[in-house]
Tab-separated table of C-alpha atoms in Angstrom:
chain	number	residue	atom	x	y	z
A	1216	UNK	CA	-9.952	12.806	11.960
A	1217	UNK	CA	-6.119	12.133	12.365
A	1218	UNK	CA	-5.287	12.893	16.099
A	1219	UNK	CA	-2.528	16.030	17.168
A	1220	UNK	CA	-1.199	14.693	19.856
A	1221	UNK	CA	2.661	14.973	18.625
A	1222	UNK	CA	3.083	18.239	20.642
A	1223	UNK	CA	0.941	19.641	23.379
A	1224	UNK	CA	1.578	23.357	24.038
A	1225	UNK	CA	1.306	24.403	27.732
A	1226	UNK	CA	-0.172	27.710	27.733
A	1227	UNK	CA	-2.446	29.848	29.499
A	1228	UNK	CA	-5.867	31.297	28.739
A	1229	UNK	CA	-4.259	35.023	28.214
A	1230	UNK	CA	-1.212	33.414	25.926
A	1231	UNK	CA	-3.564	31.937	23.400
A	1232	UNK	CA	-5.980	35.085	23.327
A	1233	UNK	CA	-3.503	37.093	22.714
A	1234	UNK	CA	-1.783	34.533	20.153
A	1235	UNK	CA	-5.005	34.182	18.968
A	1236	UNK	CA	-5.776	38.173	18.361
A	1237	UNK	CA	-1.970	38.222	16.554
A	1238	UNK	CA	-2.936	35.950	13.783
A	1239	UNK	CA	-6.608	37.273	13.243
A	1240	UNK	CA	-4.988	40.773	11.836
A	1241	UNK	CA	-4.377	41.324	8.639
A	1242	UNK	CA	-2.363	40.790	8.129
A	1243	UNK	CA	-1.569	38.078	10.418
A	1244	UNK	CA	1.374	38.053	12.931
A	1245	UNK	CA	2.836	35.191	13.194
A	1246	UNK	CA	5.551	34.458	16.319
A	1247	UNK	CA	8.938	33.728	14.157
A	1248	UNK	CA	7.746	36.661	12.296
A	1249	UNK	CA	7.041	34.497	8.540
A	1250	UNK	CA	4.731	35.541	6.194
A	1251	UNK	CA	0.947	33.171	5.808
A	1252	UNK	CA	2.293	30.997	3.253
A	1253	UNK	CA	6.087	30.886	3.984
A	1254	UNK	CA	7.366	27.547	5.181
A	1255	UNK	CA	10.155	26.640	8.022
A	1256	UNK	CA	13.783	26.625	6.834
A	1257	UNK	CA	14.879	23.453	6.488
A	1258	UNK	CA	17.978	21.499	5.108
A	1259	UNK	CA	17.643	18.247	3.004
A	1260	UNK	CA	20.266	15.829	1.365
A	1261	UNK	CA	19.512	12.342	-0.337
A	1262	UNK	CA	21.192	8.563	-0.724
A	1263	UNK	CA	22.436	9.254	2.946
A	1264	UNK	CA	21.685	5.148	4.178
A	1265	UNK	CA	24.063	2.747	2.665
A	1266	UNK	CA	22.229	-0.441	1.382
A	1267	UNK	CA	19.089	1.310	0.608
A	1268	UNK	CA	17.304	1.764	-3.249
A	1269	UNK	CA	16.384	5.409	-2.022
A	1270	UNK	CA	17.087	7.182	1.214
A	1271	UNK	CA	16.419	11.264	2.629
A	1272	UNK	CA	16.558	12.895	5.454
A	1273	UNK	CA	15.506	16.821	6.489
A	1274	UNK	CA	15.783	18.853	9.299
A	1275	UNK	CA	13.639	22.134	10.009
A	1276	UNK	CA	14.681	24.986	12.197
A	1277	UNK	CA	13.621	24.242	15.032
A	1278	UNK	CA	15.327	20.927	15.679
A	1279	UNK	CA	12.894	18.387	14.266
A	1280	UNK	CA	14.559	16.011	11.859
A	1281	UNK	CA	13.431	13.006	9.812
A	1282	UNK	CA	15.092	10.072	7.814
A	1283	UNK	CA	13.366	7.783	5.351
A	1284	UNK	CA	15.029	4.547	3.746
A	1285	UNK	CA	13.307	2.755	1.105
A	1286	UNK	CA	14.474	-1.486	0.317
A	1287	UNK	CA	12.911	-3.316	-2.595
A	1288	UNK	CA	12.792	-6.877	-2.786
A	1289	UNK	CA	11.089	-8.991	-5.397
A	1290	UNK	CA	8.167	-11.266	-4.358
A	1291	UNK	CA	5.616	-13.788	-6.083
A	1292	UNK	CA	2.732	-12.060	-7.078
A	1293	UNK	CA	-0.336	-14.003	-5.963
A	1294	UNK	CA	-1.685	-16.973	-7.916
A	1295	UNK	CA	-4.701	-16.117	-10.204
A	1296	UNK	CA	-7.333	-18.881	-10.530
A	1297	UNK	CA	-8.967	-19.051	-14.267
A	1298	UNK	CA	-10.808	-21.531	-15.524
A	1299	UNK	CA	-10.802	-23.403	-19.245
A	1300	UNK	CA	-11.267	-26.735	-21.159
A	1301	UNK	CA	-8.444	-28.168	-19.356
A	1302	UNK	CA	-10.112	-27.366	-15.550
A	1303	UNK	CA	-9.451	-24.815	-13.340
A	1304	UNK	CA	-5.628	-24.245	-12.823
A	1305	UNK	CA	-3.196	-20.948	-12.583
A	1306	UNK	CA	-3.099	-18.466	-14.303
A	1307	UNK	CA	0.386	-16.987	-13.553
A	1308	UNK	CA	2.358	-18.448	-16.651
A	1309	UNK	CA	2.371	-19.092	-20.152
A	1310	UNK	CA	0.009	-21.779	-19.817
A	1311	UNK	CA	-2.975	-18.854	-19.887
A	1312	UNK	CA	-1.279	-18.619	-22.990
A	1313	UNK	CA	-1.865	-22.412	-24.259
A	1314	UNK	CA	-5.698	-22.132	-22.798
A	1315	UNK	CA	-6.142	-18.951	-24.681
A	1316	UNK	CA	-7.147	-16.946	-22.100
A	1317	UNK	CA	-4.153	-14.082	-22.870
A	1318	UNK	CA	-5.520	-11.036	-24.984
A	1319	UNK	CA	-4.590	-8.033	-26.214
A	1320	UNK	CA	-6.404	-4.941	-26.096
A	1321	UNK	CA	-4.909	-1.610	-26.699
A	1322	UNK	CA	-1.432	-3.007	-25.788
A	1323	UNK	CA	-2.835	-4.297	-22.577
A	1324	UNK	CA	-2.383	-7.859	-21.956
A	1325	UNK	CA	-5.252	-9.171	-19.976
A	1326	UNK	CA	-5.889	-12.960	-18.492
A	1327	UNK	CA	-9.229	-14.212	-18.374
A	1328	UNK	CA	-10.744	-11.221	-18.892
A	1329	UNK	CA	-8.522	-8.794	-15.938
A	1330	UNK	CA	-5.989	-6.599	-16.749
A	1331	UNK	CA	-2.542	-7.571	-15.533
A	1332	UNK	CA	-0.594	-4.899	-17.917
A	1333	UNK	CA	1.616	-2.596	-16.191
A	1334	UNK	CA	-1.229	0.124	-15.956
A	1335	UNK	CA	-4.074	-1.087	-13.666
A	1336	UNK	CA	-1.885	-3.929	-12.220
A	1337	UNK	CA	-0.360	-2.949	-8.781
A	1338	UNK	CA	-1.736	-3.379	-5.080
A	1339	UNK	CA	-2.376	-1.490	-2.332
A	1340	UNK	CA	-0.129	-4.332	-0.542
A	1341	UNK	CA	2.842	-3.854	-2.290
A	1342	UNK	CA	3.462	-0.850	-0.530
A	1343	UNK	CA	4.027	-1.300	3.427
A	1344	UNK	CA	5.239	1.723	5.716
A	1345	UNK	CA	6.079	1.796	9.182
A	1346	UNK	CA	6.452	4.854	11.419
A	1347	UNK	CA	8.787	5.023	14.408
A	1348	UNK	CA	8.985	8.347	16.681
A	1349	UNK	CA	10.054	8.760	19.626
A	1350	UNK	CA	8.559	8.209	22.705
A	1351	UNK	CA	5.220	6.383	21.223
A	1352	UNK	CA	4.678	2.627	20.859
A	1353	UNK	CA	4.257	1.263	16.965
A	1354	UNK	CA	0.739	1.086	17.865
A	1355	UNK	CA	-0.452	4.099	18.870
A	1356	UNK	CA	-2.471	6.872	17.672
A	1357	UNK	CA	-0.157	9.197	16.050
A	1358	UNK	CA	2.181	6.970	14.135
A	1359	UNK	CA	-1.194	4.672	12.651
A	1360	UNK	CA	-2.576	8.025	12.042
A	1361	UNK	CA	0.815	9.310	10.187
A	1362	UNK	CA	1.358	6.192	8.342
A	1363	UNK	CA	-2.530	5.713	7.271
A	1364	UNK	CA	-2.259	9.143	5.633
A	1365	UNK	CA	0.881	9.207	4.117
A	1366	UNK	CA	-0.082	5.639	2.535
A	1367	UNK	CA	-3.119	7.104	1.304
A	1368	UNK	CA	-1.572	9.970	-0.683
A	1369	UNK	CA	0.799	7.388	-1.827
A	1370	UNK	CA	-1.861	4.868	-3.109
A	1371	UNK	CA	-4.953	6.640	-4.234
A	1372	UNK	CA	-4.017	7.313	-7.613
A	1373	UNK	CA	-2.480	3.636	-8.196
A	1374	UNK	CA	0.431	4.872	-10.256
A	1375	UNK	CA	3.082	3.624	-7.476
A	1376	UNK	CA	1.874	-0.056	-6.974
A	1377	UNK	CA	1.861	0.141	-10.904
A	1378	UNK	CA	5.883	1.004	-11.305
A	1379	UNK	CA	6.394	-2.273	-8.809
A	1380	UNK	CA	4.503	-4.893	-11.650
A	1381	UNK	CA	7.544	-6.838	-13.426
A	1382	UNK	CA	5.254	-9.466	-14.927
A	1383	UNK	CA	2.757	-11.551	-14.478
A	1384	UNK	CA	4.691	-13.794	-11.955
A	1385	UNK	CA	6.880	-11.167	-9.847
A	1386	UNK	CA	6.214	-7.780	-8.378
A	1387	UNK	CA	8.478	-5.197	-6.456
A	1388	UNK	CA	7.539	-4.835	-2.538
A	1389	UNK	CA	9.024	-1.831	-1.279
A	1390	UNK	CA	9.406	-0.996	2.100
A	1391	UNK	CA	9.433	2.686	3.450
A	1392	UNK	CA	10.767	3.042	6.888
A	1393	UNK	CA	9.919	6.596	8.848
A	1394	UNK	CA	12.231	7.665	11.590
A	1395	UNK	CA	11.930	10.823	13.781
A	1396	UNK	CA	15.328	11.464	15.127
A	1397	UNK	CA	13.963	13.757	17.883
A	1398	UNK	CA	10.433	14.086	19.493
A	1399	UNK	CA	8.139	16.327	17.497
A	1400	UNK	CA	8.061	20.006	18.381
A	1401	UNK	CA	5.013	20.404	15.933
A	1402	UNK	CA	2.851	18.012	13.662
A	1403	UNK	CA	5.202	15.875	11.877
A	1404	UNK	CA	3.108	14.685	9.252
A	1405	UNK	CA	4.386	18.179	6.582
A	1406	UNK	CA	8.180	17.048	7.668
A	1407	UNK	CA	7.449	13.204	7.217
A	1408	UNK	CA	5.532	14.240	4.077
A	1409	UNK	CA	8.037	15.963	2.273
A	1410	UNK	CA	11.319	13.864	3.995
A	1411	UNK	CA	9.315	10.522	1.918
A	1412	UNK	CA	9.039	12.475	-1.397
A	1413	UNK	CA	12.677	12.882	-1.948
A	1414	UNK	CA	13.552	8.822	-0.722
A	1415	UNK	CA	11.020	8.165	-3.163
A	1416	UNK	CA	12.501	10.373	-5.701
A	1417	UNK	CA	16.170	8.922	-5.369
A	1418	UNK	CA	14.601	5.513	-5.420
A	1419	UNK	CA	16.071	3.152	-7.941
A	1420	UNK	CA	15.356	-0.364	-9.018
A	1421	UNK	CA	17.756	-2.982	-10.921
A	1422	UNK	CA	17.903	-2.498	-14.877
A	1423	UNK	CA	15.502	-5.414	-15.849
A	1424	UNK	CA	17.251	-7.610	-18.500
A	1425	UNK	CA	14.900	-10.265	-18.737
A	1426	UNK	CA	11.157	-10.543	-20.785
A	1427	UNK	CA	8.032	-11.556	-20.396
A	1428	UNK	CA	7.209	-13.964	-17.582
A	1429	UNK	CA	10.691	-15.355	-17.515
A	1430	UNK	CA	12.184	-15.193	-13.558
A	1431	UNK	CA	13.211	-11.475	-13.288
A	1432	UNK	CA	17.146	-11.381	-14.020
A	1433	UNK	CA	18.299	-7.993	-13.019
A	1434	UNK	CA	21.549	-5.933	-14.455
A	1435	UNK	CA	24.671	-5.937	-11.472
A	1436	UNK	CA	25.869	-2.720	-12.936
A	1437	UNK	CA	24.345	-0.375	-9.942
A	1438	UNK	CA	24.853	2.721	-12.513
A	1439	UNK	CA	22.494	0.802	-15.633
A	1440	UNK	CA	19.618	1.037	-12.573
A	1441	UNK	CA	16.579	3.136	-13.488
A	1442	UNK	CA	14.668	5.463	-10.913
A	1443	UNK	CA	11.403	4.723	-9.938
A	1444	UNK	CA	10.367	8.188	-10.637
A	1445	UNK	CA	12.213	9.371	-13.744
A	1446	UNK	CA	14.094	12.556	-13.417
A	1447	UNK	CA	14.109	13.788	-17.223
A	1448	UNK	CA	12.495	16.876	-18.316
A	1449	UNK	CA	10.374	15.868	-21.577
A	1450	UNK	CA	10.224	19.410	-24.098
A	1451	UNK	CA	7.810	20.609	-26.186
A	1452	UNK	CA	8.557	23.558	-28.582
A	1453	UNK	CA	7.311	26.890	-27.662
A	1454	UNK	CA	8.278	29.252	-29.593
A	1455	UNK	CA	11.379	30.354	-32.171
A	1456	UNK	CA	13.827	32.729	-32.223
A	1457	UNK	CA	16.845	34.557	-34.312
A	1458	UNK	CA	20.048	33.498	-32.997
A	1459	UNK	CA	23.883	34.694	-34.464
A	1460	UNK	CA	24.776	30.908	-34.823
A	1461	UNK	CA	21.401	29.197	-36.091
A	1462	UNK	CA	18.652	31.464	-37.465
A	1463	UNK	CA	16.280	28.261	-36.932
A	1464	UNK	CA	17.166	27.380	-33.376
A	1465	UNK	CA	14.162	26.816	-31.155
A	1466	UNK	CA	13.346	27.893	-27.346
A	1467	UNK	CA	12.092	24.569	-25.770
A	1468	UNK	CA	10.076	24.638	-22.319
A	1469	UNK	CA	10.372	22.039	-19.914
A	1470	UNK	CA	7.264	19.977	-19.534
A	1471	UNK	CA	5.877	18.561	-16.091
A	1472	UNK	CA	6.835	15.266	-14.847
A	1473	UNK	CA	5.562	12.542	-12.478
A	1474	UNK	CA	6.636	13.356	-9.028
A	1475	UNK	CA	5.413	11.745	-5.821
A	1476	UNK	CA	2.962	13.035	-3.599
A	1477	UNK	CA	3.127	15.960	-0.646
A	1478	UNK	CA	1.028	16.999	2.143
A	1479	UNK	CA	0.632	20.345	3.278
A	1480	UNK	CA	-0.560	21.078	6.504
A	1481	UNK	CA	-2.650	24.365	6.128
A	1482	UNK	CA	-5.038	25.977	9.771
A	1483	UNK	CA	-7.343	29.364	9.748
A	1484	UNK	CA	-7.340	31.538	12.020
A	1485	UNK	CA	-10.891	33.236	11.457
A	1486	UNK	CA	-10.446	34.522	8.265
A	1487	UNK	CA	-6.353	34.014	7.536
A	1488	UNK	CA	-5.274	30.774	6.188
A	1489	UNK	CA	-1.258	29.871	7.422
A	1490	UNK	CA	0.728	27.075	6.356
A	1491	UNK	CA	3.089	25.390	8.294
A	1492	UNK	CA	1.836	25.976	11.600
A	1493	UNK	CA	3.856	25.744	14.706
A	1494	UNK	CA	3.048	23.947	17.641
A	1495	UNK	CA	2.208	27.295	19.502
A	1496	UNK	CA	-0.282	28.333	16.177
A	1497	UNK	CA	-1.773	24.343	16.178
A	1498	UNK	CA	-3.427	25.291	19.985
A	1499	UNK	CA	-5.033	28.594	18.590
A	1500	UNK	CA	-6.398	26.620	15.732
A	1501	UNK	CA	-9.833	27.179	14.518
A	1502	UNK	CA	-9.330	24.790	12.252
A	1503	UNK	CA	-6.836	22.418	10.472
A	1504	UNK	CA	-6.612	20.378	7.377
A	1505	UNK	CA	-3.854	18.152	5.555
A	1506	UNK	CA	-3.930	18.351	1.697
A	1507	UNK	CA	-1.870	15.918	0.032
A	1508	UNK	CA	-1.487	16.334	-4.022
A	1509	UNK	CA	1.445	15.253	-6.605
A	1510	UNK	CA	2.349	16.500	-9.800
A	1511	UNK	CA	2.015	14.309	-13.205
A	1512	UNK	CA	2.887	14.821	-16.878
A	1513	UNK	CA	0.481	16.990	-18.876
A	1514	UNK	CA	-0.771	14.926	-22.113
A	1515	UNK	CA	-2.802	17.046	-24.131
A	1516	UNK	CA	-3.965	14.057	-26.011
A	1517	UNK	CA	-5.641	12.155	-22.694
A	1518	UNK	CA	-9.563	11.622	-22.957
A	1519	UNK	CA	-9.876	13.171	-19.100
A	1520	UNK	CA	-10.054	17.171	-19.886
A	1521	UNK	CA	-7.389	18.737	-18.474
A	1522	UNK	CA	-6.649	22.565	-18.417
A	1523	UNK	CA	-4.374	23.765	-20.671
A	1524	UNK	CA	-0.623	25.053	-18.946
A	1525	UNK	CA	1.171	27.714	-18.821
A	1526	UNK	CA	4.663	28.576	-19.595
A	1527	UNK	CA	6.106	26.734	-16.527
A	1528	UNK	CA	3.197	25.428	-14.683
A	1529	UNK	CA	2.623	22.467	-12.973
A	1530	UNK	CA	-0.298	19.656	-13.589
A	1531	UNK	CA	-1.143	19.423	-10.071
A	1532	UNK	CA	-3.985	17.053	-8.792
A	1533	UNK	CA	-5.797	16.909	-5.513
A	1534	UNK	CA	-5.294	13.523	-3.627
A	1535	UNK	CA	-6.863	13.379	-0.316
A	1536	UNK	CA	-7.676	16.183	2.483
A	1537	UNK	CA	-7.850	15.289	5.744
A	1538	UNK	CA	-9.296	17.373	9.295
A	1539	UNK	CA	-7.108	17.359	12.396
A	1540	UNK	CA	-8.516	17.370	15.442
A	1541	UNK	CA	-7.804	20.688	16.922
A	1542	UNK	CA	-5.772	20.886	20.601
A	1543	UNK	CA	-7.721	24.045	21.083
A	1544	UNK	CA	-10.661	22.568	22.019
A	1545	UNK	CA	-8.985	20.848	24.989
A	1546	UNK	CA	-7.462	23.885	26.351
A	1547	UNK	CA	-9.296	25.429	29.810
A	1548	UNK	CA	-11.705	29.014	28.575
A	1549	UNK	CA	-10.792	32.151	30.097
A	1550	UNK	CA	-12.541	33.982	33.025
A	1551	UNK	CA	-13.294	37.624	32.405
A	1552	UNK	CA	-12.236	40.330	34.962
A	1553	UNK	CA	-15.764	40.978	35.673
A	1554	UNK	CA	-15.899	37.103	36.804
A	1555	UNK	CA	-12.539	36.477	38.181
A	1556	UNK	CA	-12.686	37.069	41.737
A	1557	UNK	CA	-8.778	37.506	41.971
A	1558	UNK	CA	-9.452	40.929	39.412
A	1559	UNK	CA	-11.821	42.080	41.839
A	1560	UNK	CA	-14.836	40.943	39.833
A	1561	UNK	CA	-17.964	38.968	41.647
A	1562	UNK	CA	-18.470	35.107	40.518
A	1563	UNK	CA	-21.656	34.993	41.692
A	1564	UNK	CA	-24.234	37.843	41.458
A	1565	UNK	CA	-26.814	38.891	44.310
A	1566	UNK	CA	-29.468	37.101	43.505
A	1567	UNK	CA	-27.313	33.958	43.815
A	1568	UNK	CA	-26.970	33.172	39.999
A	1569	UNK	CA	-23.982	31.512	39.726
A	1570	UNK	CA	-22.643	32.942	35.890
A	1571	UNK	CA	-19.007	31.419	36.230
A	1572	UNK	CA	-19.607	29.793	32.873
A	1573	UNK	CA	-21.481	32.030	31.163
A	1574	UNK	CA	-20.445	34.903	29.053
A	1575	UNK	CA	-21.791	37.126	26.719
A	1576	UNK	CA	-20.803	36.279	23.346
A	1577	UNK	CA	-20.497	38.213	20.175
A	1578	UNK	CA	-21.984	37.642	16.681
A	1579	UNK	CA	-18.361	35.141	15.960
A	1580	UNK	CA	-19.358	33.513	18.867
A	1581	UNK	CA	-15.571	33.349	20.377
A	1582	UNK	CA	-17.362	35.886	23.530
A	1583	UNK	CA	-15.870	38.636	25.136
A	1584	UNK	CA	-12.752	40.612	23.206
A	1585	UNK	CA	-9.474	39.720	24.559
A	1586	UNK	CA	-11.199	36.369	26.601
A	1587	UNK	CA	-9.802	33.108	25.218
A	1588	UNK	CA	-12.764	30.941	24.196
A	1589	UNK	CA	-12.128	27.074	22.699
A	1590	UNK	CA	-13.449	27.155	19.228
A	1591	UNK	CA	-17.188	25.274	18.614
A	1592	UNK	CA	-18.630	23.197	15.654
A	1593	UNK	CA	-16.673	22.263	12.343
A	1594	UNK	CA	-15.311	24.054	9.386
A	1595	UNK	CA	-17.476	25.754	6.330
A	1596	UNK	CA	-16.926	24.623	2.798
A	1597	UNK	CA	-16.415	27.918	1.907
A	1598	UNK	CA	-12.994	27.601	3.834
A	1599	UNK	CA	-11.982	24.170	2.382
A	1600	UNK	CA	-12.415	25.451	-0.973
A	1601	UNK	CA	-9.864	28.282	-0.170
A	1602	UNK	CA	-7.475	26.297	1.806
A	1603	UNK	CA	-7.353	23.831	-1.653
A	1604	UNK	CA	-7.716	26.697	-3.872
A	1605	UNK	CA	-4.568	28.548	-2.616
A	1606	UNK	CA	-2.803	25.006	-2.400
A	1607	UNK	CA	-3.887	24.237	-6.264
A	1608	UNK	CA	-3.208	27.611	-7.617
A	1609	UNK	CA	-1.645	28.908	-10.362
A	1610	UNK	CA	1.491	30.074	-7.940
A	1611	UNK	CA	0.409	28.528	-5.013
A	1612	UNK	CA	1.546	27.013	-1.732
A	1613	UNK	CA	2.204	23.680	-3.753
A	1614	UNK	CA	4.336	24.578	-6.745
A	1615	UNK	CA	6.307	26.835	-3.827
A	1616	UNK	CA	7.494	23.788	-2.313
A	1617	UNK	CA	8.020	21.812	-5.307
A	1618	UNK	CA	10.336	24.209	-6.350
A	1619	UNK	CA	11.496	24.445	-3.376
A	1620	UNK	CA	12.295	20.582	-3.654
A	1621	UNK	CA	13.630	21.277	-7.455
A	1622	UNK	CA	17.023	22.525	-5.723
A	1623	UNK	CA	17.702	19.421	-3.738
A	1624	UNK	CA	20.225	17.224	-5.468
A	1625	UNK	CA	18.909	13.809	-5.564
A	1626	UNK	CA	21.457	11.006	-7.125
């Protein structure tokens, strides 16, 4: 569980009850008066760092703001030991090539057996992040935390380590660098999320003029560069139409493309799911969960099954989901009136029973109505299949903010 530590909320006992009572209704009432689903305002603008292959920053509403700068640099890929007549020796050249231990399989080149194609070729390791917010050491809990999830959205599927291969000699290592311009007024990992999707999206790499496993020799014209994530739309034909200048023209649909990953932060509030939780809605929490996913190209003709799309929907794909720990269960319980000898109540009955901390609870076991109560035990999987279901939707939380994203110019 990923500590929430970024913002601790100093309220009383009545202030989350009644915060807590406001968001059980349905529906719920939120304090800046948004709807479940509906995110902060924010305001977002790309290539903002000179020097950088890719570069973002965004600020919410409330203050919070984020930048992310990207550098690539080219580095050795490590030495390969294979054996053959001639000995053991390395197999990073052509002379794999002389031993016969290149193949090709499927368009694949492999060495000794391993792939070391494009697809299947990156690592984990070519990818290093680092996290700086204010106010916390580079080793504490929050920014490990931050940058442990993040990476892992990043590098579960493998496709990003696999853009970096050049050949068999060289690789790409790209550097993302996190700064929080002011100290969190909520969980920054949605902002940090979303702030590294569009540096990664505006990321671009030297046109690569040389082949093979010759020393990577890069085009100098900046505007020849390519994106690491490519921004065309590829169409397919969906239907025709009648038009006064060409009776054959066709109505083309734009198809989904490889984007890089977002996390959503989503909590419930006994039955009501909100996303984008403040810091005041994180301490009434019953319970919290980060859901990271990314869109990718729909290929009809891939051996995985894949549902058929819509008009205008998104491939999405489920990543990783991560539990918070919730700051509700360090907050202090409330005291009834009937216990509270400052209401007039009695703390300790006749019979010399002390009942300070006991009170009479209810079948949701959160006791007496109107009595803040820290929440108890973990969450159902009942509610982690609606938190993911609403995410994954057809219309969901996640094709909101990718649209959302859509509108920001990047390049």
């Amino acid at each position: 569980m990923a500590p929430l530590t970024a913002a601790q909320t100093l309220l009383s006992p009545v202030e989350l009850s009644y915060l807590h009572s406001s968001l059980s209704l349905h529906p719920p009432i939120r304090p800046d008066s948004r709807s479940p689903s509906q995110f902060r305002p924010l305001v977002a603008e790309t290539d903002i760092l000179p020097s950088t292959n890719g570069s973002a920053r965004i600020c919410f509403a409330d203050g919070t703001e984020a930048i992310v700068g990207i550098k690539a640099e080219v580095e050795n890929s490590a030495l390969r030991y294979s054996g053959g007549e001639g000995g053991v020796h390395l197999g990073t050249g052509r002379q794999d090539e002389e031993m016969g231990d290149v193949e090709e399989e499927d368009g694949i080149e492999k060495v000794g057996g391993e792939r070391t194609g494009r697809k299947g070729a990156g690592k984990n390791s070519w990818v290093e992040m680092t996290i700086e917010i204010p106010g916390y050491r580079d080793d504490d809990a929050l920014p490990v935390f931050l940058a442990a999830m993040l990476n892992e959205a990043l590098l579960v599927s493998g496709d990003l380590p696999d853009k970096l291969w050049i050949n068999r000699r060289f690789h790409w290592k790209l550097y993302i660098d996190i700064l929080l311009l002011s100290p969190p007024q909520s969980y920054p990992l949605p902002l940090l999320s979303l702030t590294t999707h569009l540096a990664l999206l505006s990321t671009r790499l030297p046109k690569l003029k040389s082949e093979q496993d010759e020393d990577p020799l890069f085009d100098d014209d900046w505007d020849a560069s390519v994106y690491l994530y490519p921004h065309h739309h590829p169409t397919t034909i969906t239907s025709t139409s009648t038009s006064t200048s060409n009776s054959n023209s066709s109505n083309s649909q734009k198809s989904p493309r490889e984007r890089p990953p977002i996390t959503i932060l989503a909590m419930a509030v006994c039955s009501n799911i909100i996303f984008d939780p403040t810091a005041a809605e994180l301490a009434v929490a019953d319970a919290i969960l980060a859901i990271s996913v990314d869109e990718t190209p729909h290929s009809p003709s891939s051996s995985s099954p894949s549902p058929k799309l819509e008009d205008g929907a998104r491939h999405l794909r489920l990543l990783a989901i991560r539990t918070i720990d919730l700051p509700s269960r360090s907050t202090a319980p409330g005291v009834p009136d009937s216990l509270n000898t400052a209401a007039g109540g009695s703390k300790v009955k006749s019979g010399g029973e002390d009942v300070s901390g006991r009170m009479e609870e209810k079948g949701d076991g959160r006791g007496q109505e109107g009595v803040w109560v820290p929440p108890r035990g973990g969450m159902k999987r009942g509610l982690v299949a609606r938190m993911v279901g609403m995410v994954l939707g057809r219309g969901g939380v996640a094709e909101e903010v990718l649209g959302g994203l859509d509108g920001v110019e990047v390049g």
